[in-house]
Amino acid sequence: MATLSAYPDQNPNFDHRPPSPQSPPPPSMTPQSDNIYFDTVTDTADNDVESNSPSFPSPPPPLPPIRTSLPPKNPNPNPNFSSPSYQNHLAPPTLLHVSFNQDFGCFSSGTDRGFRIYNCDPFREIFRRDFDRGGGIGKVEMLFRCNILAIVGGGPDPQYSVNKIMIWDDHQSRCIGELSFRSEVRGVRLRRDRIVAVLEQKVFVYNFADLKLLHQIETTANPKGLCEVSQSAGKLVLVCPGLQKGQVRVEHYASKRTKFIMAHDSRIACFALTQDGGLLATASSKGTLVRVFNTFDGTLLQEVRRGADRAEIYSLAFSTTAQWLAVSSDKGTIHVFGLKVNSGSPVNENVPPTSESNAGAPAGSSLSFMKGVLPSYFKSEWSVAQFRLLEGAQYIVAFGHQKNTVVILGMDGSFYRCLFDPVKGGEMTQLEYHNFLKPEEPF
């Protein structure tokens, strides 16, 4: 799942806030539920892991009332003068974070004033929350379309500590719990049964129902907070950086297996996981090649080329059927690649591991028969379709719910929906554009 955020450097040190024993038991959640209702507040407390006598503070205060999408009415009718607060509200906020939800039907944005939630198809703002004081939200993680959000403070004046994950319930309009750490939270991932916290060099997996710590993983330096989890019910697959440069670690919790994949020679810059956790796409800091692996045995299934020059990869995204793979980078071009891997059925966990060196080379260009003579560049598989944007700008991409469409989000507030031709390929057709920081009409 694609995200864009800013990541200052700090050294991680874990400090978990356990649920208060005075709190009633948290509710249970079913994997099929799209709405999770918390009847009571789940309190957590600052607790040094070496201390045997933790203290429990009062519950987090409720957030201020939601503001509408329209700015307040100008209190001063004089056209030559406007109050500073009114002028400030008219100015667009600074975007700190943008990310899709798990099925790419919605997206969230964190700003220096609060956070906003949007629907992708049709495009519309669902709701927003702006704060009167501070208000910086550096990360907002949705849980499909339900009432639960995970938020982390950010920006020059954060609403919450950057070391905390606040669990927000929109039905109660308040925070119902928190996870606290001794270093900055780099990323958050949600499933209906798990919360995953990503720090600079550690990943923590919690049970959603009671915030109990289930697993702790050490990683190499991970300032971007790279981590992905599968979303299929009953089959949890987690991917995070390994302990070596270019290595990814795959946790198969159902079969209790751990697989390390040496995906690249350079540092891992980005990766994406299919919904069932069977396929993994990776890109390195060089940004020229994208590789697709079988997560269970680590087999290299396909390799595609974004370009010949170095680039920073911002996002990778599989289509629902894993027939297509989308890539965005700082070069300003969105690429869509055709995949030849079979993802229509779950990965067979009984297949014995296959050495990457023995994996068959994927079909390349028309010159691939000369693979022993020509350099790898001429054997590469290139993108089927492209859409060109501003070079140097930051964009993330996902496949839309309409057939053969992609949705593109920019850190400048841009929203694009584009159509690609799966047969002819070439340049995509722009279907829609909005600036989601400046709504054209009230929602």
Coordinates of C-alpha atoms in Angstrom, one line a residue:
M1 CA 0.0 0.0 0.0
A2 CA 1.5 3.3 -1.1
T3 CA 2.2 6.2 1.2
L4 CA 4.2 9.4 1.0
S5 CA 5.5 11.1 4.2
A6 CA 8.5 13.0 5.6
Y7 CA 10.9 11.0 7.7
P8 CA 13.4 12.8 10.0
D9 CA 16.1 10.6 11.6
Q10 CA 16.0 9.3 15.2
N11 CA 17.2 6.2 16.9
P12 CA 14.4 3.8 17.8
N13 CA 13.8 2.3 21.3
F14 CA 10.6 0.5 22.0
D15 CA 8.3 1.6 24.8
H16 CA 4.9 -0.2 24.7
R17 CA 1.8 1.1 26.5
P18 CA -0.3 -1.9 27.6
P19 CA -4.0 -1.7 28.1
S20 CA -5.1 -0.5 31.5
P21 CA -6.3 -3.3 33.8
Q22 CA -9.1 -0.9 35.0
S23 CA -10.6 -0.8 31.5
P24 CA -13.4 -3.2 30.5
P25 CA -12.4 -5.8 27.9
P26 CA -12.1 -4.5 24.4
P27 CA -14.6 -5.7 21.8
S28 CA -14.0 -8.6 19.5
M29 CA -13.8 -8.1 15.7
T30 CA -14.7 -10.4 12.9
P31 CA -12.6 -10.5 9.8
Q32 CA -15.6 -9.8 7.6
S33 CA -16.7 -6.7 9.5
D34 CA -16.4 -3.4 7.7
N35 CA -17.6 -1.5 10.8
I36 CA -15.9 -1.9 14.2
Y37 CA -17.7 -0.5 17.2
F38 CA -15.9 0.1 20.5
D39 CA -18.3 0.4 23.4
T40 CA -15.7 1.6 25.8
V41 CA -12.4 3.4 25.8
T42 CA -9.3 1.3 25.8
D43 CA -6.8 3.2 27.9
T44 CA -3.1 2.6 27.6
A45 CA -0.3 4.0 29.7
D46 CA 3.4 5.0 29.5
N47 CA 5.4 2.1 30.7
D48 CA 9.1 1.7 30.8
V49 CA 9.8 -1.9 29.8
E50 CA 12.2 -2.2 32.8
S51 CA 9.7 -0.9 35.3
N52 CA 7.5 -3.2 37.4
S53 CA 5.1 -0.4 38.5
P54 CA 3.6 1.4 35.6
S55 CA 1.3 4.4 36.0
F56 CA -1.9 4.9 34.1
P57 CA -2.9 8.4 32.9
S58 CA -6.4 9.6 32.1
P59 CA -7.9 8.8 28.7
P60 CA -6.8 11.0 25.7
P61 CA -9.1 14.1 25.5
P62 CA -11.7 14.1 22.7
L63 CA -10.8 15.9 19.5
P64 CA -12.5 19.3 18.7
P65 CA -15.6 19.4 16.6
I66 CA -15.3 18.6 12.9
R67 CA -15.3 21.5 10.6
T68 CA -17.0 21.5 7.2
S69 CA -15.2 21.6 3.9
L70 CA -16.1 25.3 3.4
P71 CA -14.2 28.0 5.2
P72 CA -16.0 30.0 7.9
K73 CA -17.9 33.1 6.8
N74 CA -15.7 36.2 6.8
P75 CA -16.5 38.0 10.1
N76 CA -15.5 41.3 8.6
P77 CA -17.5 42.4 5.6
N78 CA -15.0 45.1 4.6
P79 CA -13.5 43.9 1.3
N80 CA -10.2 45.7 2.1
F81 CA -9.6 43.8 5.3
S82 CA -9.9 40.2 6.5
S83 CA -9.1 38.8 9.9
P84 CA -5.8 36.7 10.1
S85 CA -7.7 33.5 11.1
Y86 CA -10.0 33.8 8.1
Q87 CA -7.1 34.4 5.7
N88 CA -5.3 31.4 7.2
H89 CA -8.2 29.1 6.7
L90 CA -8.6 30.2 3.1
A91 CA -4.9 29.3 2.4
P92 CA -4.4 25.7 1.4
P93 CA -2.8 23.5 4.1
T94 CA 0.6 21.9 3.8
L95 CA 0.3 18.3 2.9
L96 CA 2.4 16.0 5.1
H97 CA 1.1 12.6 4.1
V98 CA -1.1 10.8 1.6
S99 CA -2.0 7.1 1.3
F100 CA -4.6 4.8 -0.1
N101 CA -6.7 2.5 2.0
Q102 CA -6.4 -1.3 1.7
D103 CA -8.7 -1.7 -1.3
F104 CA -7.7 1.6 -3.0
G105 CA -11.3 2.8 -2.9
C106 CA -10.4 5.7 -0.5
F107 CA -7.4 7.7 0.5
S108 CA -6.4 9.8 3.4
S109 CA -4.3 12.9 3.8
G110 CA -2.5 14.4 6.8
T111 CA -1.8 18.1 6.9
D112 CA -0.3 20.7 9.2
R113 CA -3.9 21.4 10.3
G114 CA -5.4 17.9 10.7
F115 CA -6.5 15.1 8.4
R116 CA -9.0 14.4 5.6
I117 CA -10.6 11.3 4.1
Y118 CA -11.7 11.1 0.4
N119 CA -13.5 8.7 -1.8
C120 CA -11.8 7.8 -5.1
D121 CA -14.8 6.8 -7.3
P122 CA -16.5 9.1 -7.5
F123 CA -14.0 11.6 -6.2
R124 CA -15.3 13.4 -3.2
E125 CA -14.2 14.5 0.2
I126 CA -15.9 12.4 2.9
F127 CA -14.9 14.3 6.0
R128 CA -12.1 16.3 7.5
R129 CA -10.9 17.3 10.9
D130 CA -9.0 20.6 11.3
F131 CA -7.5 21.6 14.7
D132 CA -7.5 25.1 16.2
R133 CA -4.1 24.7 17.9
G134 CA -1.3 22.7 16.3
G135 CA -2.9 20.0 14.3
G136 CA -0.1 18.5 12.4
I137 CA -0.8 14.9 11.4
G138 CA 2.1 13.1 9.8
K139 CA 0.4 9.7 9.1
V140 CA -3.2 8.6 8.7
E141 CA -3.9 4.9 8.1
M142 CA -7.4 3.8 7.3
L143 CA -8.9 0.4 7.9
F144 CA -10.9 -0.2 4.6
R145 CA -14.0 2.0 5.0
C146 CA -14.7 1.4 8.7
N147 CA -14.7 3.9 11.6
I148 CA -11.2 3.1 12.8
L149 CA -8.1 5.2 11.9
A150 CA -4.6 5.1 13.1
I151 CA -3.0 8.6 13.3
V152 CA 0.5 9.9 14.2
G153 CA 1.5 13.5 14.7
G154 CA 3.8 15.3 12.3
G155 CA 5.0 18.6 10.9
P156 CA 6.4 21.6 12.7
D157 CA 3.5 21.7 15.2
P158 CA 2.2 18.1 15.6
Q159 CA -1.2 17.5 17.2
Y160 CA 0.1 14.3 18.9
S161 CA 3.6 13.1 19.7
V162 CA 5.4 11.6 16.7
N163 CA 6.3 8.7 19.1
K164 CA 2.6 7.6 19.5
I165 CA 0.1 5.8 17.4
M166 CA -3.4 7.1 18.3
I167 CA -6.4 4.8 17.6
W168 CA -9.3 7.1 16.5
D169 CA -12.9 5.9 16.4
D170 CA -15.0 8.2 14.2
H171 CA -18.3 6.8 15.6
Q172 CA -17.2 8.0 19.1
S173 CA -15.4 11.0 17.7
R174 CA -12.5 10.4 20.0
C175 CA -9.2 8.5 20.5
I176 CA -9.9 5.1 22.1
G177 CA -6.3 3.9 22.7
E178 CA -2.7 4.6 21.9
L179 CA 0.6 2.8 21.4
S180 CA 3.6 4.7 22.7
F181 CA 7.3 4.3 21.8
R182 CA 10.6 5.9 22.6
S183 CA 11.4 6.9 19.1
E184 CA 9.5 8.2 16.1
V185 CA 6.9 6.1 14.4
R186 CA 7.9 5.6 10.8
G187 CA 4.9 3.8 9.5
V188 CA 1.6 2.1 10.5
R189 CA -0.3 -0.8 8.8
L190 CA -3.7 -2.1 9.8
R191 CA -5.6 -5.3 9.3
R192 CA -9.0 -6.2 10.8
D193 CA -7.1 -8.3 13.4
R194 CA -3.7 -6.6 13.6
I195 CA -1.9 -3.3 14.1
V196 CA 1.7 -3.1 12.8
A197 CA 4.0 -0.3 14.1
V198 CA 7.1 0.4 12.1
L199 CA 10.1 2.2 13.8
E200 CA 13.5 3.0 12.4
Q201 CA 14.9 -0.5 13.0
K202 CA 12.0 -2.5 14.5
V203 CA 8.6 -3.7 13.6
F204 CA 6.0 -4.5 16.2
V205 CA 2.8 -6.6 15.6
Y206 CA -0.1 -6.2 17.9
N207 CA -3.5 -7.9 18.3
F208 CA -6.1 -5.3 17.4
A209 CA -8.7 -6.4 20.0
D210 CA -6.5 -5.9 23.1
L211 CA -3.3 -4.2 21.8
K212 CA -1.3 -7.2 23.0
L213 CA 2.2 -7.4 21.6
L214 CA 2.5 -10.5 19.4
H215 CA 5.8 -10.2 17.5
Q216 CA 8.8 -8.1 17.4
I217 CA 11.1 -7.9 14.4
E218 CA 14.5 -6.2 14.0
T219 CA 15.3 -4.7 10.6
T220 CA 18.0 -2.7 8.9
A221 CA 17.6 1.1 8.9
N222 CA 14.1 1.8 7.6
P223 CA 13.5 5.6 7.6
K224 CA 10.6 5.3 5.1
G225 CA 8.8 2.9 7.4
L226 CA 8.5 0.2 4.7
C227 CA 6.2 -2.6 5.6
E228 CA 3.2 -4.3 4.0
V229 CA 0.7 -6.8 5.2
S230 CA -1.7 -9.1 3.4
Q231 CA -5.5 -8.4 3.8
S232 CA -7.0 -11.9 3.1
A233 CA -8.9 -13.2 6.0
G234 CA -7.1 -15.9 8.0
K235 CA -3.8 -15.6 6.1
L236 CA -1.4 -13.0 7.5
V237 CA 1.7 -12.3 5.5
L238 CA 4.0 -9.5 6.6
V239 CA 6.9 -8.1 4.5
C240 CA 9.6 -5.7 5.9
P241 CA 13.2 -5.0 5.3
G242 CA 15.7 -7.7 6.4
L243 CA 18.9 -7.2 8.3
Q244 CA 21.1 -6.8 5.1
K245 CA 21.1 -4.3 2.4
G246 CA 18.8 -5.3 -0.4
Q247 CA 17.1 -8.0 1.7
V248 CA 13.4 -8.4 2.5
R249 CA 11.9 -10.5 5.2
V250 CA 8.6 -12.3 4.7
E251 CA 6.7 -13.7 7.7
H252 CA 4.0 -16.3 6.9
Y253 CA 2.2 -16.5 10.2
A254 CA -0.3 -19.2 9.2
S255 CA 2.5 -21.7 8.4
K256 CA 4.9 -20.1 10.9
R257 CA 7.6 -19.7 8.3
T258 CA 10.1 -16.9 7.7
K259 CA 11.6 -16.3 4.3
F260 CA 14.5 -14.0 3.5
I261 CA 14.8 -12.8 -0.1
M262 CA 17.9 -11.1 -1.5
A263 CA 15.9 -9.0 -3.9
H264 CA 18.6 -6.4 -4.9
D265 CA 22.2 -5.5 -4.5
S266 CA 21.3 -2.0 -3.4
R267 CA 19.1 -0.7 -0.6
I268 CA 15.4 -1.5 -0.8
A269 CA 13.5 1.6 -1.8
C270 CA 9.9 0.3 -2.2
F271 CA 7.8 -2.8 -2.3
A272 CA 4.2 -3.9 -2.7
L273 CA 2.3 -7.0 -1.7
T274 CA -0.8 -8.6 -3.3
Q275 CA -4.0 -8.8 -1.2
D276 CA -3.4 -12.6 -0.5
G277 CA 0.3 -12.1 0.2
G278 CA 1.4 -14.4 -2.6
L279 CA 3.3 -12.0 -4.7
L280 CA 5.9 -9.3 -3.8
A281 CA 7.2 -6.5 -6.0
T282 CA 10.4 -4.8 -5.1
A283 CA 12.5 -1.9 -6.2
S284 CA 15.9 -0.7 -5.1
S285 CA 17.5 2.7 -4.6
K286 CA 18.8 2.5 -8.2
G287 CA 15.2 2.5 -9.4
T288 CA 15.8 0.9 -12.8
L289 CA 14.4 -2.6 -12.3
V290 CA 11.4 -3.9 -10.5
R291 CA 11.3 -7.6 -9.5
V292 CA 8.3 -9.8 -8.7
F293 CA 8.8 -12.8 -6.3
N294 CA 6.8 -15.7 -4.9
T295 CA 6.7 -14.9 -1.2
F296 CA 6.6 -18.5 0.0
D297 CA 9.7 -19.9 -1.7
G298 CA 11.4 -16.6 -2.8
T299 CA 11.4 -17.5 -6.5
L300 CA 12.1 -14.6 -8.9
L301 CA 9.1 -14.8 -11.2
Q302 CA 9.5 -11.7 -13.4
E303 CA 11.7 -8.6 -13.8
V304 CA 10.6 -5.4 -15.6
R305 CA 12.6 -2.3 -16.4
R306 CA 11.4 1.2 -15.5
G307 CA 14.3 2.9 -17.3
A308 CA 18.0 3.1 -17.8
D309 CA 18.9 6.0 -15.5
R310 CA 18.6 6.0 -11.7
A311 CA 15.3 7.1 -10.1
E312 CA 13.7 7.2 -6.7
I313 CA 10.7 4.8 -6.7
Y314 CA 7.8 6.3 -4.7
S315 CA 5.2 3.5 -5.1
L316 CA 4.4 0.1 -6.5
A317 CA 0.9 -1.3 -6.9
F318 CA -0.6 -4.6 -8.1
S319 CA -4.0 -4.7 -9.8
T320 CA -6.6 -6.8 -8.0
T321 CA -5.9 -9.8 -10.2
A322 CA -2.1 -9.1 -10.3
Q323 CA -2.4 -8.9 -14.1
W324 CA -0.8 -5.4 -14.0
L325 CA 1.8 -3.6 -11.9
A326 CA 2.0 0.2 -11.6
V327 CA 5.1 2.2 -10.7
S328 CA 5.7 5.9 -9.9
S329 CA 9.0 7.6 -9.5
D330 CA 10.7 11.0 -9.4
K331 CA 11.0 10.9 -13.1
G332 CA 7.4 12.0 -13.4
T333 CA 6.2 9.1 -15.5
I334 CA 3.6 6.5 -14.3
H335 CA 4.3 3.1 -15.8
V336 CA 2.0 0.1 -16.1
F337 CA 3.6 -3.3 -16.7
G338 CA 1.9 -6.5 -17.8
L339 CA 2.6 -9.4 -15.5
K340 CA 2.9 -13.1 -16.6
V341 CA 2.7 -14.6 -13.1
N342 CA -0.3 -16.7 -12.1
S343 CA -2.0 -15.0 -9.2
G344 CA -5.5 -16.1 -9.8
S345 CA -5.1 -18.8 -7.2
P346 CA -3.4 -18.8 -3.8
V347 CA 0.3 -19.7 -3.6
N348 CA 0.7 -23.4 -3.0
E349 CA 2.6 -23.6 0.3
N350 CA 3.6 -27.2 -0.4
V351 CA 5.8 -26.3 -3.4
P352 CA 9.4 -26.8 -2.5
P353 CA 11.7 -23.7 -2.6
T354 CA 13.3 -23.0 -6.0
S355 CA 16.7 -21.3 -6.2
E356 CA 16.6 -17.9 -7.8
S357 CA 19.5 -18.8 -10.0
N358 CA 17.5 -21.7 -11.4
A359 CA 14.4 -19.6 -12.0
G360 CA 13.5 -19.3 -15.7
A361 CA 14.3 -15.9 -17.2
P362 CA 11.1 -14.1 -18.2
A363 CA 10.4 -13.3 -21.8
G364 CA 11.8 -10.0 -22.9
S365 CA 11.9 -7.9 -26.0
S366 CA 12.0 -9.3 -29.5
L367 CA 15.8 -9.4 -29.2
S368 CA 15.6 -11.7 -26.2
F369 CA 16.8 -14.7 -28.3
M370 CA 20.2 -12.9 -28.3
K371 CA 20.4 -12.8 -24.5
G372 CA 23.9 -14.3 -24.6
V373 CA 25.2 -11.5 -26.8
L374 CA 23.3 -8.3 -26.0
P375 CA 23.4 -6.6 -22.6
S376 CA 20.5 -7.0 -20.3
Y377 CA 19.1 -3.6 -21.2
F378 CA 18.0 -4.9 -24.6
K379 CA 16.4 -8.0 -23.1
S380 CA 14.3 -6.0 -20.6
E381 CA 10.5 -6.0 -20.4
W382 CA 9.2 -2.4 -20.7
S383 CA 6.0 -0.8 -19.6
V384 CA 2.8 -1.3 -21.6
A385 CA 1.3 2.2 -20.8
Q386 CA 2.6 5.5 -19.5
F387 CA 1.3 8.8 -18.1
R388 CA 3.6 11.7 -17.8
L389 CA 3.6 14.2 -15.0
L390 CA 6.0 16.8 -13.6
E391 CA 9.5 15.4 -13.0
G392 CA 10.7 15.7 -9.5
A393 CA 7.2 15.8 -7.9
Q394 CA 6.1 13.0 -5.6
Y395 CA 3.2 10.8 -6.7
I396 CA 1.8 7.5 -5.6
V397 CA -0.4 5.3 -7.8
A398 CA -3.0 2.5 -7.5
F399 CA -5.4 0.8 -9.8
G400 CA -8.9 2.1 -9.9
H401 CA -12.1 0.2 -9.4
Q402 CA -13.1 0.9 -13.0
K403 CA -11.5 -1.5 -15.5
N404 CA -8.1 -0.5 -16.9
T405 CA -7.8 2.7 -14.8
V406 CA -5.2 4.0 -12.4
V407 CA -5.6 6.7 -9.7
I408 CA -2.6 9.0 -9.0
L409 CA -2.2 11.1 -5.9
G410 CA 0.4 13.9 -5.6
M411 CA 2.0 15.7 -2.7
D412 CA 0.9 18.9 -4.4
G413 CA -2.7 17.8 -3.8
S414 CA -3.4 16.5 -7.3
F415 CA -5.8 13.7 -8.0
Y416 CA -5.7 12.0 -11.5
R417 CA -7.8 9.2 -12.9
C418 CA -6.4 7.8 -16.1
L419 CA -7.4 5.0 -18.6
F420 CA -4.9 2.7 -20.3
D421 CA -5.4 0.5 -23.3
P422 CA -4.4 -3.1 -22.3
V423 CA -3.9 -4.1 -26.0
K424 CA -2.4 -1.1 -27.7
G425 CA -0.7 0.4 -24.7
G426 CA 1.1 3.8 -25.1
E427 CA 0.1 7.0 -23.5
M428 CA -2.8 6.9 -21.0
T429 CA -5.9 9.0 -21.4
Q430 CA -6.6 11.5 -18.5
L431 CA -10.2 11.1 -17.4
E432 CA -10.3 13.3 -14.3
Y433 CA -8.3 15.8 -12.4
H434 CA -8.9 17.5 -9.0
N435 CA -6.9 19.3 -6.4
F436 CA -8.0 17.6 -3.2
L437 CA -6.6 20.4 -1.0
K438 CA -8.9 22.9 -2.7
P439 CA -12.4 21.4 -3.0
E440 CA -14.3 22.9 -5.9
E441 CA -17.7 22.5 -4.0
P442 CA -18.9 21.5 -0.5
F443 CA -19.4 17.8 0.1

